Amino acid sequence: MANQTIDGTLEWLEILSLNGKVEQSRVWSPVAIFFLLSLCFVARKLFRNRTLDQFYKSQPYAGRNPQQWFSSLRATLRSFFHNAEQVRKGYAQYAKRNIPFLVPNFRTGPSFVCPPGLLQTILGKPESKLAAVVPMSDFISSEYTIRDPHVYPSELHSGHLRNEVTKRLALLAPDLSAEVPHALDQIWGTTKEWNTVINMGSIENIVARTITRVSVPLPLCRDENYLNPLQSYCMSVLRNGILIQMFPSFMRPVIGPLIAWKGKRECESCIKILIPIVNERLAQYKRYLDISSNGWKPPNDILQVQIEQGHATGDPEQLSPRRIANRLIIVSFSAIDGVSIALSHVLLDLFSTPPSEGYVETLRQECDTVIKENPEGCWTKDKISRLVLLDSTIRESMRHSDHGWTALARRVTAPNGLTVSPSLTIPRGVNVQVPIHSIHMDPDFHHDPEQFLPFRFAPPESIPKSNPSSLFSSGTEPYANANPDHPTDTAHQPPDDYAKSLVTLDATFLSFGYRQHSCPGRYIAVHLMKVILANMLQRYDVERLPKRPTRVELMEFRIPNEDAKIRVRKRA
């Protein structure tokens, strides 16, 4: 296990190079890494907040042995590779008794981990008391990785995704449906012989082409001069942001621009390509508003959403071509990063299941049945919504292969702290996290949670009787071990596993967030994932994997192994 973790970590260490590529001989030695981590830790201690220190000393601290010398330093260093053990221990020892606890976090300092029974109480607080935007901005080091600080973080950006793009999803669906087969042919090939592709890289490329198709007019979504820097930039934002955040704040003004330099250069090349397209659309829209459009009608794409919403603000800056281009790139970043990681996990999870279970064949049959009902063969919003088994499969993969041991970062911003109970007030500045993986793997919430059961969340009547997989395959009723004395938070009563759609949020499925700061673009993300996966199943065979490739687990993150390969071929 240790060797697998270290091997997988080599991928993450690539971000230590400005060009994103590192030969193994150039990867920093363990001594150098230890020195860097220790230096940053000591620097943080020198500038620490005494009030927070007192609070941390008063709380249960998983992963730290107070009997050891330099116990906090040692716990923090261990968290770099062994955060999973620390979170699991804290969850079992404290969270199961509804007690919050701390875990070390090298990037942010100790994190206050919220137990399931307090999710609604704590995460239900308003942004003015418990901020989600600030820690997310820090997470990607937006000051250094995002070209326009007025674009992200921005409520206008979230509002576009949550409201306008979601409302127009039915109008965007035909273009999504048309582009996915073309993207698959380009990336996975058209040969009927087995072809080896990199799982994560190929999916990133497919997602980039597809989201660009509904963002701007053809043929930009097929232009490699735009797609290559776009994809490279979008996948660099998260990595570079995490790396920058690992350094003490006083070092970031020097280190940040160096790390983010290549990514921002790629972003700039995309902006230069987008600006003439944006200018042309702005001129067309202006003539349209002047009732001299000569029959021109606003297209149904995300560019048009950005222009119309910018116009509605009455602020001329929101109609700046450069501002709009930046917003389009941020939409691409949100889709390419999140959807690619989720879909990569889905493929590795699904095609690692035993053939005897019949999951792939059942999913393929569902897709064939639904699409035949549409004489044009188009994946409309309505047709996609009827793929309940596919929906369940993706939700189950996002539960089983979630993106971190802890997630949903918040930061206490209330001047006098956040009062949770008469005996607990969390001081201003404390970082709050949720033990997302432990909740997803809690048998009180999910039957047989360690098993990947694709149809776990599907309505029972939708599962063919010939398919042996179901929640009842072990011969026991779901939640036979559920604890009736679990915390009284009503969101944490044992959920009905097989009655949940992918976009439905609750306190036991947290991959899309929770409460008011849930993912604003989840509806288009889910639609996109289902269209791509349906086309993959219908048009391609994917060779079964004898064993699921190991996930890369570093600090609090769990991501697909970027070197994992799959073999595909076009179906006859």
Coordinates of C-alpha atoms in Angstrom, one line a residue:
M1 CA 0.0 0.0 0.0
A2 CA 2.8 2.4 0.9
N3 CA 4.6 1.7 -2.4
Q4 CA 1.3 2.3 -4.4
T5 CA 0.9 5.6 -2.6
I6 CA 4.4 6.7 -3.3
D7 CA 4.2 5.6 -7.0
G8 CA 0.9 7.5 -7.4
T9 CA 2.4 10.5 -5.7
L10 CA 4.9 10.9 -8.6
E11 CA 2.0 12.1 -10.7
W12 CA 1.2 14.8 -8.2
L13 CA 4.9 15.9 -8.0
E14 CA 4.8 16.8 -11.6
I15 CA 3.1 20.0 -10.6
L16 CA 6.4 21.0 -9.0
S17 CA 7.7 21.7 -12.5
L18 CA 6.6 24.9 -14.4
N19 CA 6.0 23.0 -17.6
G20 CA 3.9 20.3 -15.9
K21 CA 6.3 17.5 -17.0
V22 CA 8.9 15.9 -14.8
E23 CA 11.2 13.1 -15.4
Q24 CA 11.4 10.6 -12.5
S25 CA 15.1 11.4 -12.0
R26 CA 14.1 15.1 -11.4
V27 CA 11.4 14.3 -8.8
W28 CA 12.4 15.8 -5.5
S29 CA 13.9 13.3 -3.1
P30 CA 12.1 12.4 0.1
V31 CA 14.7 14.5 2.1
A32 CA 14.0 17.6 -0.1
I33 CA 10.2 17.1 0.3
F34 CA 10.6 16.7 4.1
F35 CA 12.7 19.8 4.2
L36 CA 10.2 21.9 2.2
L37 CA 7.3 20.7 4.3
S38 CA 9.1 21.3 7.6
L39 CA 10.2 24.8 6.5
C40 CA 6.6 25.7 5.5
F41 CA 5.3 24.3 8.8
V42 CA 7.8 26.2 10.9
A43 CA 7.0 29.4 8.9
R44 CA 3.3 29.0 9.6
K45 CA 4.0 28.5 13.3
L46 CA 5.9 31.7 13.5
F47 CA 2.9 33.6 12.1
R48 CA 0.3 31.6 13.9
N49 CA -2.9 33.0 15.5
R50 CA -2.8 32.6 19.3
T51 CA -6.5 32.5 19.6
L52 CA -6.8 29.6 17.1
D53 CA -3.9 27.8 18.9
Q54 CA -5.9 27.8 22.1
F55 CA -9.0 26.5 20.3
Y56 CA -7.0 23.7 18.6
K57 CA -5.6 22.6 22.0
S58 CA -9.1 22.3 23.4
Q59 CA -10.4 20.0 20.7
P60 CA -9.9 16.3 20.0
Y61 CA -7.1 16.0 17.5
A62 CA -7.0 12.8 15.3
G63 CA -3.6 11.7 14.1
R64 CA -1.6 13.6 16.7
N65 CA 0.1 11.9 19.7
P66 CA 0.6 14.6 22.4
Q67 CA 3.2 12.4 24.0
Q68 CA 5.5 12.8 21.1
W69 CA 8.0 15.6 20.6
F70 CA 6.9 18.0 17.9
S71 CA 3.6 16.2 17.8
S72 CA 1.9 18.8 15.6
L73 CA 4.7 18.9 13.1
R74 CA 4.9 15.1 12.9
A75 CA 1.1 14.8 12.5
T76 CA 1.1 17.4 9.7
L77 CA 3.9 15.6 7.9
R78 CA 2.1 12.3 8.2
S79 CA -1.0 13.9 6.8
F80 CA 0.8 14.4 3.5
F81 CA 0.6 10.7 2.7
H82 CA -1.6 9.2 5.5
N83 CA -4.5 11.6 5.8
A84 CA -6.9 8.7 5.2
E85 CA -5.8 7.0 8.4
Q86 CA -6.1 10.2 10.4
V87 CA -9.6 10.9 9.1
R88 CA -10.9 7.4 9.5
K89 CA -9.6 7.2 13.1
G90 CA -11.2 10.6 14.0
Y91 CA -14.5 9.6 12.4
A92 CA -14.7 6.2 14.2
Q93 CA -13.5 7.7 17.6
Y94 CA -15.4 11.0 17.6
A95 CA -17.8 11.7 14.7
K96 CA -19.8 8.5 15.3
R97 CA -20.6 9.9 18.7
N98 CA -21.4 13.3 17.1
I99 CA -18.3 14.9 18.4
P100 CA -16.3 17.3 16.1
F101 CA -12.6 16.7 15.8
L102 CA -9.4 18.2 14.2
V103 CA -7.2 16.6 11.6
P104 CA -3.9 18.0 10.4
N105 CA -3.9 19.6 7.0
F106 CA -0.7 20.8 5.5
R107 CA -2.2 23.3 3.1
T108 CA -4.5 25.1 5.6
G109 CA -3.4 24.2 9.0
P110 CA -5.7 22.0 11.3
S111 CA -9.2 21.5 9.9
F112 CA -12.3 21.3 12.2
V113 CA -14.1 18.2 11.0
C114 CA -17.9 18.4 11.3
P115 CA -19.6 15.1 12.3
P116 CA -22.7 14.0 10.3
G117 CA -25.1 15.0 13.1
L118 CA -24.0 18.6 12.9
L119 CA -24.0 19.1 9.1
Q120 CA -27.3 21.0 9.0
T121 CA -26.5 23.0 12.1
I122 CA -23.0 24.1 10.8
L123 CA -23.3 24.1 7.0
G124 CA -26.6 25.8 7.1
K125 CA -25.1 29.1 8.3
P126 CA -25.1 32.0 5.9
E127 CA -22.0 33.1 3.9
S128 CA -21.5 36.1 6.3
K129 CA -20.8 33.7 9.1
L130 CA -19.4 30.6 7.4
A131 CA -17.8 31.3 4.1
A132 CA -17.6 28.9 1.2
V133 CA -16.4 31.2 -1.5
V134 CA -13.2 32.3 0.3
P135 CA -11.8 28.9 1.0
M136 CA -12.7 27.8 -2.6
S137 CA -10.9 30.8 -4.0
D138 CA -7.9 30.0 -1.7
F139 CA -8.1 26.3 -2.8
I140 CA -7.3 27.2 -6.4
S141 CA -5.2 30.2 -5.4
S142 CA -7.3 32.3 -7.7
E143 CA -5.2 35.4 -7.2
Y144 CA -2.5 33.7 -9.2
T145 CA -4.3 31.1 -11.4
I146 CA -7.3 33.2 -12.7
R147 CA -6.7 36.0 -15.2
D148 CA -9.6 38.2 -14.2
P149 CA -10.3 38.6 -10.4
H150 CA -13.8 39.9 -11.2
V151 CA -14.7 36.6 -12.9
Y152 CA -13.9 34.2 -10.1
P153 CA -15.0 34.1 -7.4
S154 CA -18.2 35.7 -8.5
E155 CA -21.9 35.3 -7.7
L156 CA -22.6 36.3 -11.2
H157 CA -20.7 33.2 -12.5
S158 CA -22.6 30.9 -10.1
G159 CA -25.9 32.5 -11.0
H160 CA -25.3 32.0 -14.7
L161 CA -24.8 28.3 -14.1
R162 CA -27.5 27.8 -11.5
N163 CA -30.2 29.7 -13.3
E164 CA -29.8 30.6 -16.9
V165 CA -27.7 27.6 -18.2
T166 CA -29.8 25.1 -16.3
K167 CA -33.0 26.7 -17.7
R168 CA -31.7 26.4 -21.2
L169 CA -30.4 22.8 -20.9
A170 CA -33.2 21.5 -23.1
L171 CA -32.0 23.9 -25.8
L172 CA -28.4 23.0 -25.4
A173 CA -29.1 19.2 -25.5
P174 CA -29.2 18.8 -29.3
D175 CA -25.7 20.2 -29.8
L176 CA -24.3 18.2 -26.9
S177 CA -25.9 15.1 -28.4
A178 CA -24.4 15.9 -31.8
E179 CA -20.8 16.6 -30.6
V180 CA -20.2 13.6 -28.4
P181 CA -20.1 11.0 -31.2
H182 CA -17.8 13.2 -33.2
A183 CA -15.5 13.7 -30.2
L184 CA -15.4 10.0 -29.5
D185 CA -14.5 9.2 -33.1
Q186 CA -11.6 11.7 -32.9
I187 CA -10.3 10.6 -29.5
W188 CA -11.1 6.9 -29.2
G189 CA -10.9 6.2 -32.9
T190 CA -13.1 4.4 -35.4
T191 CA -11.2 1.1 -35.7
K192 CA -12.9 -2.1 -34.8
E193 CA -9.5 -3.4 -33.5
W194 CA -8.6 -2.9 -29.8
N195 CA -7.0 0.5 -29.3
T196 CA -5.3 1.6 -26.1
V197 CA -6.1 5.0 -24.7
I198 CA -5.2 6.9 -21.5
N199 CA -8.4 6.9 -19.5
M200 CA -8.2 10.3 -17.9
G201 CA -6.5 12.1 -20.7
S202 CA -9.0 10.9 -23.4
I203 CA -12.0 11.9 -21.3
E204 CA -10.6 15.4 -20.6
N205 CA -10.3 15.8 -24.4
I206 CA -13.8 14.6 -25.0
V207 CA -15.3 16.8 -22.3
A208 CA -13.3 19.8 -23.6
R209 CA -14.7 19.4 -27.1
T210 CA -18.2 18.9 -25.9
I211 CA -18.5 21.8 -23.5
T212 CA -16.9 24.1 -26.1
R213 CA -19.6 23.1 -28.6
V214 CA -22.3 24.6 -26.4
S215 CA -20.2 27.5 -25.3
V216 CA -19.3 29.1 -28.7
P217 CA -20.1 28.6 -32.3
L218 CA -18.7 25.9 -34.5
P219 CA -15.9 25.1 -35.5
L220 CA -14.0 26.3 -32.5
C221 CA -14.9 23.1 -30.5
R222 CA -12.8 21.2 -33.1
D223 CA -9.9 23.6 -33.4
E224 CA -6.8 22.1 -31.7
N225 CA -5.2 25.5 -31.5
Y226 CA -7.9 26.5 -29.0
L227 CA -8.6 23.1 -27.4
N228 CA -5.0 22.2 -26.5
P229 CA -4.2 25.3 -24.4
L230 CA -7.8 25.3 -23.0
Q231 CA -7.5 21.8 -21.8
S232 CA -4.0 22.3 -20.4
Y233 CA -4.9 25.5 -18.6
C234 CA -8.1 24.0 -17.1
M235 CA -6.3 21.0 -15.7
S236 CA -3.5 23.1 -14.3
V237 CA -5.7 25.5 -12.2
L238 CA -6.4 23.0 -9.5
R239 CA -2.9 21.5 -9.3
N240 CA -1.1 24.8 -9.4
G241 CA -3.6 26.3 -6.9
I242 CA -3.0 23.5 -4.4
L243 CA 0.8 23.7 -4.8
I244 CA 0.8 27.5 -4.3
Q245 CA -1.4 27.1 -1.2
M246 CA 1.2 24.8 0.4
F247 CA 3.6 27.7 0.8
P248 CA 3.3 30.2 3.6
S249 CA 1.3 33.3 2.6
F250 CA 4.4 35.6 2.7
M251 CA 6.1 33.4 0.1
R252 CA 3.1 33.2 -2.3
P253 CA 3.6 36.6 -4.0
V254 CA 7.0 35.3 -5.3
I255 CA 6.2 31.6 -5.7
G256 CA 2.6 32.0 -7.0
P257 CA 3.3 33.8 -10.3
L258 CA 6.2 31.4 -11.1
I259 CA 4.0 28.3 -10.7
A260 CA 1.0 29.8 -12.5
W261 CA 3.0 31.4 -15.3
K262 CA 2.6 28.7 -17.9
G263 CA -1.1 28.2 -17.2
K264 CA -1.9 31.9 -17.4
R265 CA 0.0 32.1 -20.7
E266 CA -2.2 29.3 -22.1
C267 CA -5.3 31.1 -20.8
E268 CA -4.2 34.2 -22.6
S269 CA -3.8 32.4 -25.9
C270 CA -7.4 31.1 -25.5
I271 CA -8.6 34.7 -24.7
K272 CA -7.0 36.0 -27.9
I273 CA -8.9 33.4 -30.0
L274 CA -12.2 34.1 -28.2
I275 CA -12.2 37.9 -28.4
P276 CA -13.0 38.2 -32.1
I277 CA -15.9 35.7 -31.7
V278 CA -17.2 37.6 -28.7
N279 CA -16.9 40.9 -30.5
E280 CA -18.9 39.6 -33.5
R281 CA -21.6 38.3 -31.2
L282 CA -21.8 41.5 -29.3
A283 CA -22.3 43.4 -32.5
Q284 CA -25.1 41.0 -33.6
Y285 CA -26.8 41.3 -30.3
K286 CA -26.7 45.1 -30.3
R287 CA -28.3 45.1 -33.8
Y288 CA -30.9 42.6 -32.5
L289 CA -31.8 44.9 -29.6
D290 CA -32.0 47.9 -32.1
I291 CA -34.6 45.9 -34.1
S292 CA -32.4 45.8 -37.1
S293 CA -31.2 42.3 -36.9
N294 CA -32.2 41.3 -40.5
G295 CA -33.7 38.0 -39.2
W296 CA -30.8 37.1 -36.8
K297 CA -31.9 35.3 -33.7
P298 CA -29.8 34.8 -30.6
P299 CA -28.1 31.4 -30.6
N300 CA -28.6 28.9 -27.8
D301 CA -25.2 28.8 -26.3
I302 CA -23.3 29.8 -23.2
L303 CA -21.7 32.8 -24.9
Q304 CA -25.2 34.2 -25.4
V305 CA -26.1 33.6 -21.8
Q306 CA -23.0 35.5 -20.7
I307 CA -23.9 38.4 -23.0
E308 CA -27.5 38.6 -22.0
Q309 CA -26.8 38.3 -18.3
G310 CA -24.0 40.9 -18.6
H311 CA -26.4 43.3 -20.4
A312 CA -29.0 42.8 -17.6
T313 CA -26.6 44.0 -15.0
G314 CA -26.4 47.4 -16.6
D315 CA -22.6 47.4 -15.9
P316 CA -20.6 48.0 -19.1
E317 CA -17.7 46.2 -17.6
Q318 CA -19.7 42.9 -17.8
L319 CA -19.9 43.3 -21.5
S320 CA -16.2 43.7 -22.0
P321 CA -15.1 41.1 -24.6
R322 CA -12.1 40.2 -22.4
R323 CA -14.4 39.7 -19.4
I324 CA -16.8 37.5 -21.3
A325 CA -13.9 35.5 -22.7
N326 CA -12.6 34.9 -19.2
R327 CA -16.1 33.8 -18.1
L328 CA -16.3 31.3 -20.9
I329 CA -13.0 29.8 -19.9
I330 CA -14.1 29.5 -16.2
V331 CA -17.2 27.6 -17.4
S332 CA -14.8 25.3 -19.3
F333 CA -12.6 24.9 -16.3
S334 CA -15.6 23.9 -14.1
A335 CA -16.7 21.3 -16.6
I336 CA -13.4 19.8 -17.8
D337 CA -12.0 19.4 -14.3
G338 CA -15.0 18.1 -12.4
V339 CA -16.7 16.0 -15.2
S340 CA -13.4 14.4 -16.4
I341 CA -12.5 13.2 -12.9
A342 CA -15.9 11.8 -12.2
L343 CA -16.3 10.1 -15.6
S344 CA -12.8 8.6 -15.3
H345 CA -13.8 7.0 -12.0
V346 CA -17.0 5.7 -13.5
L347 CA -15.3 3.9 -16.3
L348 CA -12.7 2.4 -14.0
D349 CA -15.4 1.3 -11.5
L350 CA -17.8 0.0 -14.0
F351 CA -15.4 -2.0 -16.2
S352 CA -13.8 -3.5 -13.1
T353 CA -17.0 -5.3 -12.1
P354 CA -17.3 -9.0 -12.8
P355 CA -18.9 -9.7 -16.3
S356 CA -21.3 -12.2 -14.6
E357 CA -23.0 -9.2 -12.9
G358 CA -24.2 -8.0 -16.3
Y359 CA -24.0 -4.3 -15.5
V360 CA -22.6 -3.1 -18.8
E361 CA -25.1 -5.1 -20.9
T362 CA -28.0 -3.9 -18.8
L363 CA -26.9 -0.3 -19.1
R364 CA -26.4 -0.7 -22.8
Q365 CA -29.9 -2.1 -23.2
E366 CA -31.4 0.8 -21.3
C367 CA -29.6 3.3 -23.6
D368 CA -30.8 1.5 -26.7
T369 CA -34.3 1.3 -25.5
V370 CA -34.6 5.0 -24.6
I371 CA -32.9 6.3 -27.7
K372 CA -35.0 4.3 -30.1
E373 CA -38.1 6.1 -28.9
N374 CA -36.7 9.3 -30.5
P375 CA -36.8 8.9 -34.3
E376 CA -34.0 11.5 -34.7
G377 CA -31.7 9.6 -32.4
C378 CA -31.0 12.7 -30.3
W379 CA -30.3 12.6 -26.6
T380 CA -32.8 15.2 -25.5
K381 CA -33.1 16.4 -21.9
D382 CA -36.2 14.3 -21.5
K383 CA -34.5 11.1 -22.9
I384 CA -31.5 11.6 -20.6
S385 CA -33.7 12.0 -17.6
R386 CA -35.1 8.5 -18.3
L387 CA -31.7 6.8 -18.0
V388 CA -32.3 5.9 -14.4
L389 CA -29.8 3.0 -14.3
L390 CA -27.1 5.1 -15.8
D391 CA -27.9 7.8 -13.4
S392 CA -27.6 5.4 -10.5
T393 CA -24.3 4.1 -11.8
I394 CA -22.7 7.5 -11.9
R395 CA -24.1 8.5 -8.5
E396 CA -22.8 5.2 -7.0
S397 CA -19.3 5.8 -8.5
M398 CA -19.3 9.4 -7.1
R399 CA -20.1 7.9 -3.7
H400 CA -17.7 5.0 -3.9
S401 CA -14.8 6.9 -5.6
D402 CA -15.4 10.4 -4.2
H403 CA -12.8 13.1 -4.5
G404 CA -11.4 13.3 -1.0
W405 CA -11.2 12.2 2.6
T406 CA -12.5 15.6 3.6
A407 CA -14.2 18.2 1.4
L408 CA -16.8 21.0 1.4
A409 CA -14.4 23.5 2.9
R410 CA -15.8 26.4 4.8
R411 CA -14.2 29.1 6.9
V412 CA -15.6 30.8 9.9
T413 CA -16.0 34.6 9.2
A414 CA -18.3 35.7 11.9
P415 CA -16.4 38.3 14.0
N416 CA -17.3 36.7 17.3
G417 CA -17.0 33.1 16.0
L418 CA -19.7 30.5 15.2
T419 CA -21.7 29.3 18.1
V420 CA -22.6 25.6 17.6
S421 CA -23.8 24.8 21.1
P422 CA -23.6 26.4 24.5
S423 CA -20.3 24.6 25.0
L424 CA -18.8 25.1 21.6
T425 CA -17.9 28.3 19.7
I426 CA -15.7 28.0 16.6
P427 CA -13.4 31.1 16.4
R428 CA -13.1 33.3 13.4
G429 CA -10.6 31.9 10.9
V430 CA -11.0 28.2 11.6
N431 CA -11.3 26.0 8.5
V432 CA -14.2 23.6 8.6
Q433 CA -14.3 20.4 6.6
V434 CA -16.7 17.4 6.2
P435 CA -15.5 13.8 6.3
I436 CA -17.1 13.0 3.0
H437 CA -15.5 9.6 2.3
S438 CA -16.2 8.3 5.8
I439 CA -19.9 9.4 5.5
H440 CA -20.1 7.7 2.1
M441 CA -18.7 4.5 3.5
D442 CA -20.8 4.5 6.7
P443 CA -22.9 1.4 7.0
D444 CA -25.5 3.4 9.0
F445 CA -26.1 5.3 5.8
H446 CA -25.4 2.9 3.0
H447 CA -26.0 -0.9 2.9
D448 CA -22.7 -2.8 2.3
P449 CA -20.9 0.5 1.6
E450 CA -17.6 -1.0 0.5
Q451 CA -19.2 -2.6 -2.5
F452 CA -19.6 -0.8 -5.8
L453 CA -23.2 -1.5 -6.7
P454 CA -24.1 0.4 -9.8
F455 CA -27.9 0.1 -9.4
R456 CA -27.9 1.0 -5.7
F457 CA -29.9 4.2 -6.2
A458 CA -32.1 3.0 -9.0
P459 CA -35.9 2.4 -8.4
P460 CA -36.3 -1.3 -7.9
E461 CA -38.8 -1.6 -10.7
S462 CA -36.2 -0.4 -13.2
I463 CA -33.7 -3.2 -12.5
P464 CA -34.3 -6.2 -14.7
K465 CA -35.1 -9.3 -12.8
S466 CA -32.4 -11.2 -14.7
N467 CA -29.8 -8.9 -13.3
P468 CA -28.4 -10.4 -10.1
S469 CA -27.2 -7.1 -8.6
S470 CA -29.3 -5.3 -6.1
L471 CA -29.2 -4.0 -2.6
F472 CA -30.5 -7.4 -1.5
S473 CA -27.9 -9.5 -3.1
S474 CA -26.3 -10.3 0.3
G475 CA -29.6 -11.6 1.6
T476 CA -30.1 -8.9 4.2
E477 CA -32.4 -5.9 4.3
P478 CA -30.9 -2.5 3.7
Y479 CA -29.9 -0.7 6.9
A480 CA -30.3 -3.8 9.1
N481 CA -27.4 -2.4 11.1
A482 CA -28.7 1.2 11.2
N483 CA -28.5 2.9 14.6
P484 CA -31.9 4.3 15.6
D485 CA -30.1 6.3 18.2
H486 CA -28.0 8.1 15.6
P487 CA -27.9 11.9 16.1
T488 CA -31.4 13.4 15.8
D489 CA -30.6 15.5 12.8
T490 CA -33.4 14.4 10.5
A491 CA -31.2 14.5 7.4
H492 CA -29.3 11.6 9.0
Q493 CA -32.0 9.0 9.3
P494 CA -31.0 6.0 7.2
P495 CA -31.8 7.1 3.6
D496 CA -33.7 5.2 1.0
D497 CA -30.7 4.2 -1.2
Y498 CA -32.7 3.2 -4.2
A499 CA -34.8 6.3 -4.5
K500 CA -32.1 8.9 -5.2
S501 CA -31.3 10.6 -8.5
L502 CA -27.8 12.0 -9.2
V503 CA -28.8 15.6 -8.8
T504 CA -30.6 15.0 -5.5
L505 CA -28.6 16.2 -2.6
D506 CA -28.7 14.9 0.9
A507 CA -26.4 14.7 3.9
T508 CA -25.2 11.2 2.9
F509 CA -24.2 11.9 -0.7
L510 CA -22.0 15.0 -0.7
S511 CA -20.1 14.8 -4.0
F512 CA -22.0 17.8 -5.4
G513 CA -21.9 19.7 -2.1
Y514 CA -24.6 20.4 0.4
R515 CA -27.1 23.1 1.3
Q516 CA -26.9 26.6 -0.2
H517 CA -23.4 26.1 -1.6
S518 CA -24.1 23.0 -3.6
C519 CA -22.6 22.8 -7.1
P520 CA -24.4 25.4 -9.3
G521 CA -23.6 23.6 -12.5
R522 CA -24.5 20.1 -11.5
Y523 CA -27.5 19.8 -13.8
I524 CA -25.5 20.4 -17.0
A525 CA -22.6 18.4 -15.6
V526 CA -24.9 15.4 -14.9
H527 CA -26.5 15.7 -18.4
L528 CA -23.0 15.9 -20.0
M529 CA -21.8 12.8 -18.1
K530 CA -24.8 10.8 -19.1
V531 CA -24.7 11.8 -22.7
I532 CA -21.0 10.9 -22.9
L533 CA -21.4 7.6 -21.0
A534 CA -24.4 6.6 -23.0
N535 CA -22.5 7.1 -26.3
M536 CA -19.5 5.2 -25.0
L537 CA -21.7 2.2 -24.1
Q538 CA -23.6 2.2 -27.4
R539 CA -20.7 2.9 -29.7
Y540 CA -17.7 1.2 -28.1
D541 CA -16.6 -1.9 -26.4
V542 CA -14.3 -1.4 -23.4
E543 CA -12.1 -4.3 -22.4
R544 CA -12.8 -5.5 -18.8
L545 CA -10.1 -4.6 -16.3
P546 CA -8.9 -7.6 -14.2
K547 CA -8.3 -5.2 -11.3
R548 CA -9.3 -1.6 -10.8
P549 CA -6.3 0.7 -11.1
T550 CA -5.3 2.2 -7.8
R551 CA -6.5 5.7 -7.1
V552 CA -3.9 8.4 -6.3
E553 CA -4.3 9.4 -2.7
L554 CA -2.3 12.4 -1.4
M555 CA -3.2 14.7 1.4
E556 CA -7.0 14.8 1.5
F557 CA -7.4 14.1 -2.2
R558 CA -8.5 10.9 -4.1
I559 CA -8.2 11.2 -7.9
P560 CA -7.9 8.7 -10.8
N561 CA -4.5 7.4 -11.7
E562 CA -3.6 9.6 -14.7
D563 CA -1.5 6.8 -16.2
A564 CA -4.3 4.2 -16.2
K565 CA -5.1 2.9 -19.6
I566 CA -8.1 1.2 -21.1
R567 CA -8.6 -0.7 -24.3
V568 CA -11.5 0.3 -26.6
R569 CA -12.8 -0.6 -30.0
K570 CA -15.7 0.7 -32.1
R571 CA -18.7 -1.6 -32.0
A572 CA -19.9 -3.2 -35.2

